[in-house]
mmCIF file of C-alpha atoms in Angstrom:
data_model
loop_
_atom_site.group_PDB
_atom_site.id
_atom_site.type_symbol
_atom_site.label_atom_id
_atom_site.label_comp_id
_atom_site.label_asym_id
_atom_site.label_seq_id
_atom_site.Cartn_x
_atom_site.Cartn_y
_atom_site.Cartn_z
ATOM 1 C CA UNK Z 152 -52.979 -10.353 -12.005
ATOM 2 C CA UNK Z 153 -53.901 -12.093 -15.219
ATOM 3 C CA UNK Z 154 -51.147 -14.683 -15.028
ATOM 4 C CA UNK Z 155 -51.373 -18.344 -14.226
ATOM 5 C CA UNK Z 156 -48.013 -19.721 -13.095
ATOM 6 C CA UNK Z 157 -47.390 -23.398 -13.783
ATOM 7 C CA UNK Z 158 -44.617 -25.647 -12.478
ATOM 8 C CA UNK Z 159 -42.561 -27.616 -13.156
ATOM 9 C CA UNK Z 160 -41.697 -26.955 -16.782
ATOM 10 C CA UNK Z 161 -40.822 -30.622 -17.248
ATOM 11 C CA UNK Z 162 -41.295 -33.753 -15.188
ATOM 12 C CA UNK Z 163 -40.055 -37.322 -15.428
ATOM 13 C CA UNK Z 164 -41.931 -39.993 -13.447
ATOM 14 C CA UNK Z 165 -41.516 -43.735 -13.289
ATOM 15 C CA UNK Z 166 -44.357 -45.918 -14.491
ATOM 16 C CA UNK Z 167 -46.787 -46.489 -11.641
ATOM 17 C CA UNK Z 168 -45.750 -43.343 -9.798
ATOM 18 C CA UNK Z 169 -47.728 -40.183 -9.046
ATOM 19 C CA UNK Z 170 -47.288 -37.165 -11.313
ATOM 20 C CA UNK Z 171 -48.032 -33.777 -9.751
ATOM 21 C CA UNK Z 172 -48.256 -30.480 -11.626
ATOM 22 C CA UNK Z 173 -48.961 -27.233 -9.829
ATOM 23 C CA UNK Z 174 -50.554 -23.938 -10.825
ATOM 24 C CA UNK Z 175 -51.034 -20.645 -9.002
ATOM 25 C CA UNK Z 176 -53.114 -17.605 -9.857
ATOM 26 C CA UNK Z 177 -53.651 -14.080 -8.552
ATOM 27 C CA UNK Z 178 -57.009 -12.961 -9.918
ATOM 28 C CA UNK Z 179 -59.648 -13.817 -7.310
ATOM 29 C CA UNK Z 180 -62.365 -13.401 -9.953
ATOM 30 C CA UNK Z 181 -61.243 -16.631 -11.614
ATOM 31 C CA UNK Z 182 -63.843 -19.322 -10.991
ATOM 32 C CA UNK Z 183 -63.188 -22.023 -13.552
ATOM 33 C CA UNK Z 184 -59.964 -24.042 -13.696
ATOM 34 C CA UNK Z 185 -59.480 -26.596 -16.482
ATOM 35 C CA UNK Z 186 -56.537 -28.798 -17.367
ATOM 36 C CA UNK Z 187 -55.693 -29.638 -20.957
ATOM 37 C CA UNK Z 188 -53.610 -32.514 -22.277
ATOM 38 C CA UNK Z 189 -51.635 -32.276 -25.514
ATOM 39 C CA UNK Z 190 -50.022 -35.188 -27.330
ATOM 40 C CA UNK Z 191 -47.295 -34.565 -29.932
ATOM 41 C CA UNK Z 192 -48.763 -33.478 -33.256
ATOM 42 C CA UNK Z 193 -52.157 -32.739 -31.751
ATOM 43 C CA UNK Z 194 -53.915 -29.736 -30.295
ATOM 44 C CA UNK Z 195 -54.624 -29.570 -26.552
ATOM 45 C CA UNK Z 196 -57.783 -31.348 -25.383
ATOM 46 C CA UNK Z 197 -59.818 -30.729 -22.237
ATOM 47 C CA UNK Z 198 -58.903 -33.310 -19.593
ATOM 48 C CA UNK Z 199 -60.660 -32.254 -16.394
ATOM 49 C CA UNK Z 200 -61.936 -29.026 -14.838
ATOM 50 C CA UNK Z 201 -62.929 -27.743 -11.398
ATOM 51 C CA UNK Z 202 -64.901 -24.875 -9.879
ATOM 52 C CA UNK Z 203 -63.816 -23.336 -6.557
ATOM 53 C CA UNK Z 204 -66.861 -24.583 -4.666
ATOM 54 C CA UNK Z 205 -65.173 -27.980 -4.306
ATOM 55 C CA UNK Z 206 -61.660 -28.792 -3.112
ATOM 56 C CA UNK Z 207 -61.146 -31.890 -5.212
ATOM 57 C CA UNK Z 208 -62.438 -33.494 -8.386
ATOM 58 C CA UNK Z 209 -61.517 -36.967 -9.542
ATOM 59 C CA UNK Z 210 -61.932 -38.625 -12.924
ATOM 60 C CA UNK Z 211 -60.315 -42.017 -13.119
ATOM 61 C CA UNK Z 212 -56.599 -41.654 -12.401
ATOM 62 C CA UNK Z 213 -56.725 -37.859 -12.749
ATOM 63 C CA UNK Z 214 -57.491 -35.613 -9.762
ATOM 64 C CA UNK Z 215 -57.582 -31.840 -9.434
ATOM 65 C CA UNK Z 216 -56.905 -30.478 -5.955
ATOM 66 C CA UNK Z 217 -57.964 -26.885 -5.336
ATOM 67 C CA UNK Z 218 -56.869 -24.577 -2.518
ATOM 68 C CA UNK Z 219 -58.906 -21.382 -2.718
ATOM 69 C CA UNK Z 220 -57.175 -19.570 0.147
ATOM 70 C CA UNK Z 221 -53.743 -20.224 -1.335
ATOM 71 C CA UNK Z 222 -54.982 -19.556 -4.884
ATOM 72 C CA UNK Z 223 -53.411 -22.769 -6.072
ATOM 73 C CA UNK Z 224 -54.596 -25.855 -7.891
ATOM 74 C CA UNK Z 225 -52.827 -28.993 -8.953
ATOM 75 C CA UNK Z 226 -53.212 -32.018 -11.176
ATOM 76 C CA UNK Z 227 -52.388 -35.441 -9.774
ATOM 77 C CA UNK Z 228 -52.005 -38.432 -12.061
ATOM 78 C CA UNK Z 229 -52.113 -41.657 -10.097
ATOM 79 C CA UNK Z 230 -50.471 -44.862 -11.343
ATOM 80 C CA UNK Z 231 -48.853 -42.898 -14.178
ATOM 81 C CA UNK Z 232 -48.561 -44.787 -17.467
ATOM 82 C CA UNK Z 233 -46.345 -44.248 -20.537
ATOM 83 C CA UNK Z 234 -49.516 -43.261 -22.432
ATOM 84 C CA UNK Z 235 -49.851 -40.275 -20.094
ATOM 85 C CA UNK Z 236 -46.667 -38.782 -21.553
ATOM 86 C CA UNK Z 237 -47.840 -35.444 -22.938
ATOM 87 C CA UNK Z 238 -47.753 -31.722 -22.314
ATOM 88 C CA UNK Z 239 -50.236 -30.525 -19.701
ATOM 89 C CA UNK Z 240 -51.616 -26.995 -19.488
ATOM 90 C CA UNK Z 241 -53.557 -25.489 -16.631
ATOM 91 C CA UNK Z 242 -55.836 -22.532 -17.286
ATOM 92 C CA UNK Z 243 -58.271 -20.230 -15.517
ATOM 93 C CA UNK Z 244 -61.153 -17.974 -16.434
ATOM 94 C CA UNK Z 245 -63.855 -15.732 -15.004
ATOM 95 C CA UNK Z 246 -67.168 -17.216 -16.078
ATOM 96 C CA UNK Z 247 -69.113 -14.119 -15.052
ATOM 97 C CA UNK Z 248 -67.582 -12.210 -17.923
ATOM 98 C CA UNK Z 249 -69.272 -13.520 -21.066
ATOM 99 C CA UNK Z 250 -66.368 -12.467 -23.239
ATOM 100 C CA UNK Z 251 -63.652 -13.725 -20.959
ATOM 101 C CA UNK Z 252 -61.028 -16.053 -22.315
ATOM 102 C CA UNK Z 253 -58.968 -18.785 -20.752
ATOM 103 C CA UNK Z 254 -55.684 -17.613 -19.245
ATOM 104 C CA UNK Z 255 -53.073 -20.325 -19.752
ATOM 105 C CA UNK Z 256 -50.170 -21.656 -17.759
ATOM 106 C CA UNK Z 257 -46.894 -22.190 -19.634
ATOM 107 C CA UNK Z 258 -47.273 -25.972 -19.810
ATOM 108 C CA UNK Z 259 -45.529 -29.003 -18.302
ATOM 109 C CA UNK Z 260 -43.919 -31.683 -20.424
ATOM 110 C CA UNK Z 261 -44.506 -34.980 -18.645
ATOM 111 C CA UNK Z 262 -42.505 -38.095 -19.484
ATOM 112 C CA UNK Z 263 -43.445 -41.421 -17.919
ATOM 113 C CA UNK Z 264 -40.532 -43.865 -17.971
ATOM 114 C CA UNK Z 265 -41.452 -47.538 -18.471
ATOM 115 C CA UNK B 150 -67.601 -35.969 -34.180
ATOM 116 C CA UNK B 151 -67.218 -32.232 -33.752
ATOM 117 C CA UNK B 152 -64.011 -30.748 -34.913
ATOM 118 C CA UNK B 153 -61.798 -27.820 -35.719
ATOM 119 C CA UNK B 154 -59.981 -28.266 -39.000
ATOM 120 C CA UNK B 155 -56.817 -26.444 -39.937
ATOM 121 C CA UNK B 156 -56.159 -26.494 -43.637
ATOM 122 C CA UNK B 157 -52.473 -27.461 -43.547
ATOM 123 C CA UNK B 158 -50.406 -29.584 -41.157
ATOM 124 C CA UNK B 159 -47.075 -28.346 -42.495
ATOM 125 C CA UNK B 160 -46.179 -25.235 -44.453
ATOM 126 C CA UNK B 161 -42.866 -23.889 -45.694
ATOM 127 C CA UNK B 162 -42.857 -20.271 -46.860
ATOM 128 C CA UNK B 163 -40.227 -17.776 -47.880
ATOM 129 C CA UNK B 164 -39.408 -14.583 -45.999
ATOM 130 C CA UNK B 165 -41.636 -11.741 -47.185
ATOM 131 C CA UNK B 166 -44.437 -13.944 -48.477
ATOM 132 C CA UNK B 167 -48.037 -13.324 -47.466
ATOM 133 C CA UNK B 168 -49.269 -16.427 -45.674
ATOM 134 C CA UNK B 169 -52.846 -17.523 -45.010
ATOM 135 C CA UNK B 170 -53.702 -20.079 -42.334
ATOM 136 C CA UNK B 171 -57.279 -21.298 -42.479
ATOM 137 C CA UNK B 172 -59.416 -22.706 -39.690
ATOM 138 C CA UNK B 173 -62.941 -24.098 -39.929
ATOM 139 C CA UNK B 174 -65.167 -25.337 -37.089
ATOM 140 C CA UNK B 175 -68.417 -27.271 -37.421
ATOM 141 C CA UNK B 176 -69.806 -26.695 -33.913
ATOM 142 C CA UNK B 177 -71.552 -23.345 -34.423
ATOM 143 C CA UNK B 178 -69.216 -21.816 -31.841
ATOM 144 C CA UNK B 179 -69.251 -18.060 -31.394
ATOM 145 C CA UNK B 180 -65.643 -17.716 -30.239
ATOM 146 C CA UNK B 181 -62.570 -18.516 -32.280
ATOM 147 C CA UNK B 182 -58.918 -18.079 -31.378
ATOM 148 C CA UNK B 183 -55.473 -18.204 -32.941
ATOM 149 C CA UNK B 184 -52.508 -19.189 -30.782
ATOM 150 C CA UNK B 185 -48.888 -19.833 -31.470
ATOM 151 C CA UNK B 186 -47.002 -22.437 -29.483
ATOM 152 C CA UNK B 187 -43.247 -22.323 -28.993
ATOM 153 C CA UNK B 188 -41.110 -24.524 -26.709
ATOM 154 C CA UNK B 189 -40.995 -23.116 -23.189
ATOM 155 C CA UNK B 190 -43.436 -20.297 -23.983
ATOM 156 C CA UNK B 191 -46.708 -22.176 -23.817
ATOM 157 C CA UNK B 192 -49.744 -20.938 -25.744
ATOM 158 C CA UNK B 193 -49.669 -17.292 -26.730
ATOM 159 C CA UNK B 194 -52.835 -15.661 -28.015
ATOM 160 C CA UNK B 195 -52.473 -13.815 -31.305
ATOM 161 C CA UNK B 196 -56.058 -12.801 -32.116
ATOM 162 C CA UNK B 197 -59.552 -13.864 -31.198
ATOM 163 C CA UNK B 198 -63.049 -13.240 -32.448
ATOM 164 C CA UNK B 199 -66.395 -13.265 -30.635
ATOM 165 C CA UNK B 200 -68.560 -12.963 -33.684
ATOM 166 C CA UNK B 201 -68.551 -12.628 -37.447
ATOM 167 C CA UNK B 202 -66.515 -9.635 -38.603
ATOM 168 C CA UNK B 203 -65.352 -8.982 -35.043
ATOM 169 C CA UNK B 204 -61.741 -9.327 -33.964
ATOM 170 C CA UNK B 205 -59.714 -8.517 -30.896
ATOM 171 C CA UNK B 206 -55.960 -8.384 -30.450
ATOM 172 C CA UNK B 207 -54.404 -10.927 -28.182
ATOM 173 C CA UNK B 208 -51.010 -10.776 -26.510
ATOM 174 C CA UNK B 209 -48.813 -10.915 -29.628
ATOM 175 C CA UNK B 210 -50.707 -9.466 -32.631
ATOM 176 C CA UNK B 211 -47.749 -7.721 -34.282
ATOM 177 C CA UNK B 212 -47.115 -9.008 -37.781
ATOM 178 C CA UNK B 213 -50.482 -10.782 -37.975
ATOM 179 C CA UNK B 214 -54.012 -9.976 -39.021
ATOM 180 C CA UNK B 215 -57.215 -12.023 -39.081
ATOM 181 C CA UNK B 216 -60.429 -12.327 -41.003
ATOM 182 C CA UNK B 217 -63.781 -13.754 -39.966
ATOM 183 C CA UNK B 218 -66.312 -13.361 -42.768
ATOM 184 C CA UNK B 219 -68.343 -16.425 -41.763
ATOM 185 C CA UNK B 220 -69.085 -17.837 -38.336
ATOM 186 C CA UNK B 221 -67.368 -21.139 -39.020
ATOM 187 C CA UNK B 222 -64.157 -19.785 -40.569
ATOM 188 C CA UNK B 223 -61.331 -17.810 -38.974
ATOM 189 C CA UNK B 224 -58.246 -17.004 -40.995
ATOM 190 C CA UNK B 225 -54.840 -15.904 -39.753
ATOM 191 C CA UNK B 226 -52.768 -13.796 -42.124
ATOM 192 C CA UNK B 227 -49.048 -13.180 -41.942
ATOM 193 C CA UNK B 228 -48.697 -10.005 -43.975
ATOM 194 C CA UNK B 229 -44.975 -10.447 -44.656
ATOM 195 C CA UNK B 230 -43.628 -13.652 -43.182
ATOM 196 C CA UNK B 231 -40.412 -13.490 -41.193
ATOM 197 C CA UNK B 232 -38.190 -16.209 -39.780
ATOM 198 C CA UNK B 233 -39.259 -15.358 -36.212
ATOM 199 C CA UNK B 234 -42.773 -16.404 -37.153
ATOM 200 C CA UNK B 235 -41.641 -19.997 -37.567
ATOM 201 C CA UNK B 236 -43.858 -21.775 -35.070
ATOM 202 C CA UNK B 237 -46.757 -24.110 -34.419
ATOM 203 C CA UNK B 238 -50.069 -22.319 -34.957
ATOM 204 C CA UNK B 239 -53.169 -23.578 -33.203
ATOM 205 C CA UNK B 240 -56.751 -22.588 -33.890
ATOM 206 C CA UNK B 241 -59.450 -23.101 -31.257
ATOM 207 C CA UNK B 242 -63.151 -22.452 -30.878
ATOM 208 C CA UNK B 243 -65.603 -22.314 -27.981
ATOM 209 C CA UNK B 244 -69.114 -21.348 -27.054
ATOM 210 C CA UNK B 245 -69.536 -17.819 -25.755
ATOM 211 C CA UNK B 246 -68.544 -17.413 -22.122
ATOM 212 C CA UNK B 247 -65.602 -18.289 -19.930
ATOM 213 C CA UNK B 248 -66.714 -21.685 -18.676
ATOM 214 C CA UNK B 249 -66.765 -23.646 -21.851
ATOM 215 C CA UNK B 250 -64.021 -25.874 -23.068
ATOM 216 C CA UNK B 251 -61.969 -24.961 -26.071
ATOM 217 C CA UNK B 252 -61.773 -27.340 -29.016
ATOM 218 C CA UNK B 253 -58.436 -27.128 -30.766
ATOM 219 C CA UNK B 254 -57.358 -28.049 -34.252
ATOM 220 C CA UNK B 255 -54.303 -30.248 -34.777
ATOM 221 C CA UNK B 256 -52.113 -27.287 -35.591
ATOM 222 C CA UNK B 257 -50.104 -25.981 -38.532
ATOM 223 C CA UNK B 258 -46.326 -26.210 -38.309
ATOM 224 C CA UNK B 259 -45.102 -23.161 -40.248
ATOM 225 C CA UNK B 260 -41.486 -22.799 -41.253
ATOM 226 C CA UNK B 261 -40.345 -19.504 -42.749
ATOM 227 C CA UNK B 262 -37.046 -19.734 -44.614
#
């Protein structure tokens, strides 16, 4: 119940295309869903996050779509650029538990081909 | 600019050595974490700490210990390094609670030979 399942493990997208990464969870107590972006040689950095009271959140070319009934959320990268090539991690947590940690997906290595 | 600083980017150690990985944060965060990252396995939590002198085991604590004597510093200790501990080690910190972003260091690439 603690797992967050992320797919695909790797993804190759042409420049200008849409990149889509999916995550699924089981624990209905989760109420905070961030995405992190990691470039080679760097630690992951918070990219965008969503709460389950909204179905979509957009920041620039990055959009999180959230489906509470299906317990799934996804990251869409519009007009993908070579600079978006990175590893992306989804995560989830229960904010009502003050000591709760983030539960991480396994990561997706995204390559944008020029 | 707030940051998490890991003392070494690259380390090469011999099997059986005692290894110390240091992490310092300047954000007054309560929570600190040590992860290891291996290809295809994502981020695996080794240990975390919610306060000074407090520590909790994560998913893969075997072969590791930690120390948190000051709020800003969290050390990971490999008691007797083994080749299967060759990995990227990431330190992170956050405010207390489950809704705050983690700030990660740049990582330490440890090779045990």
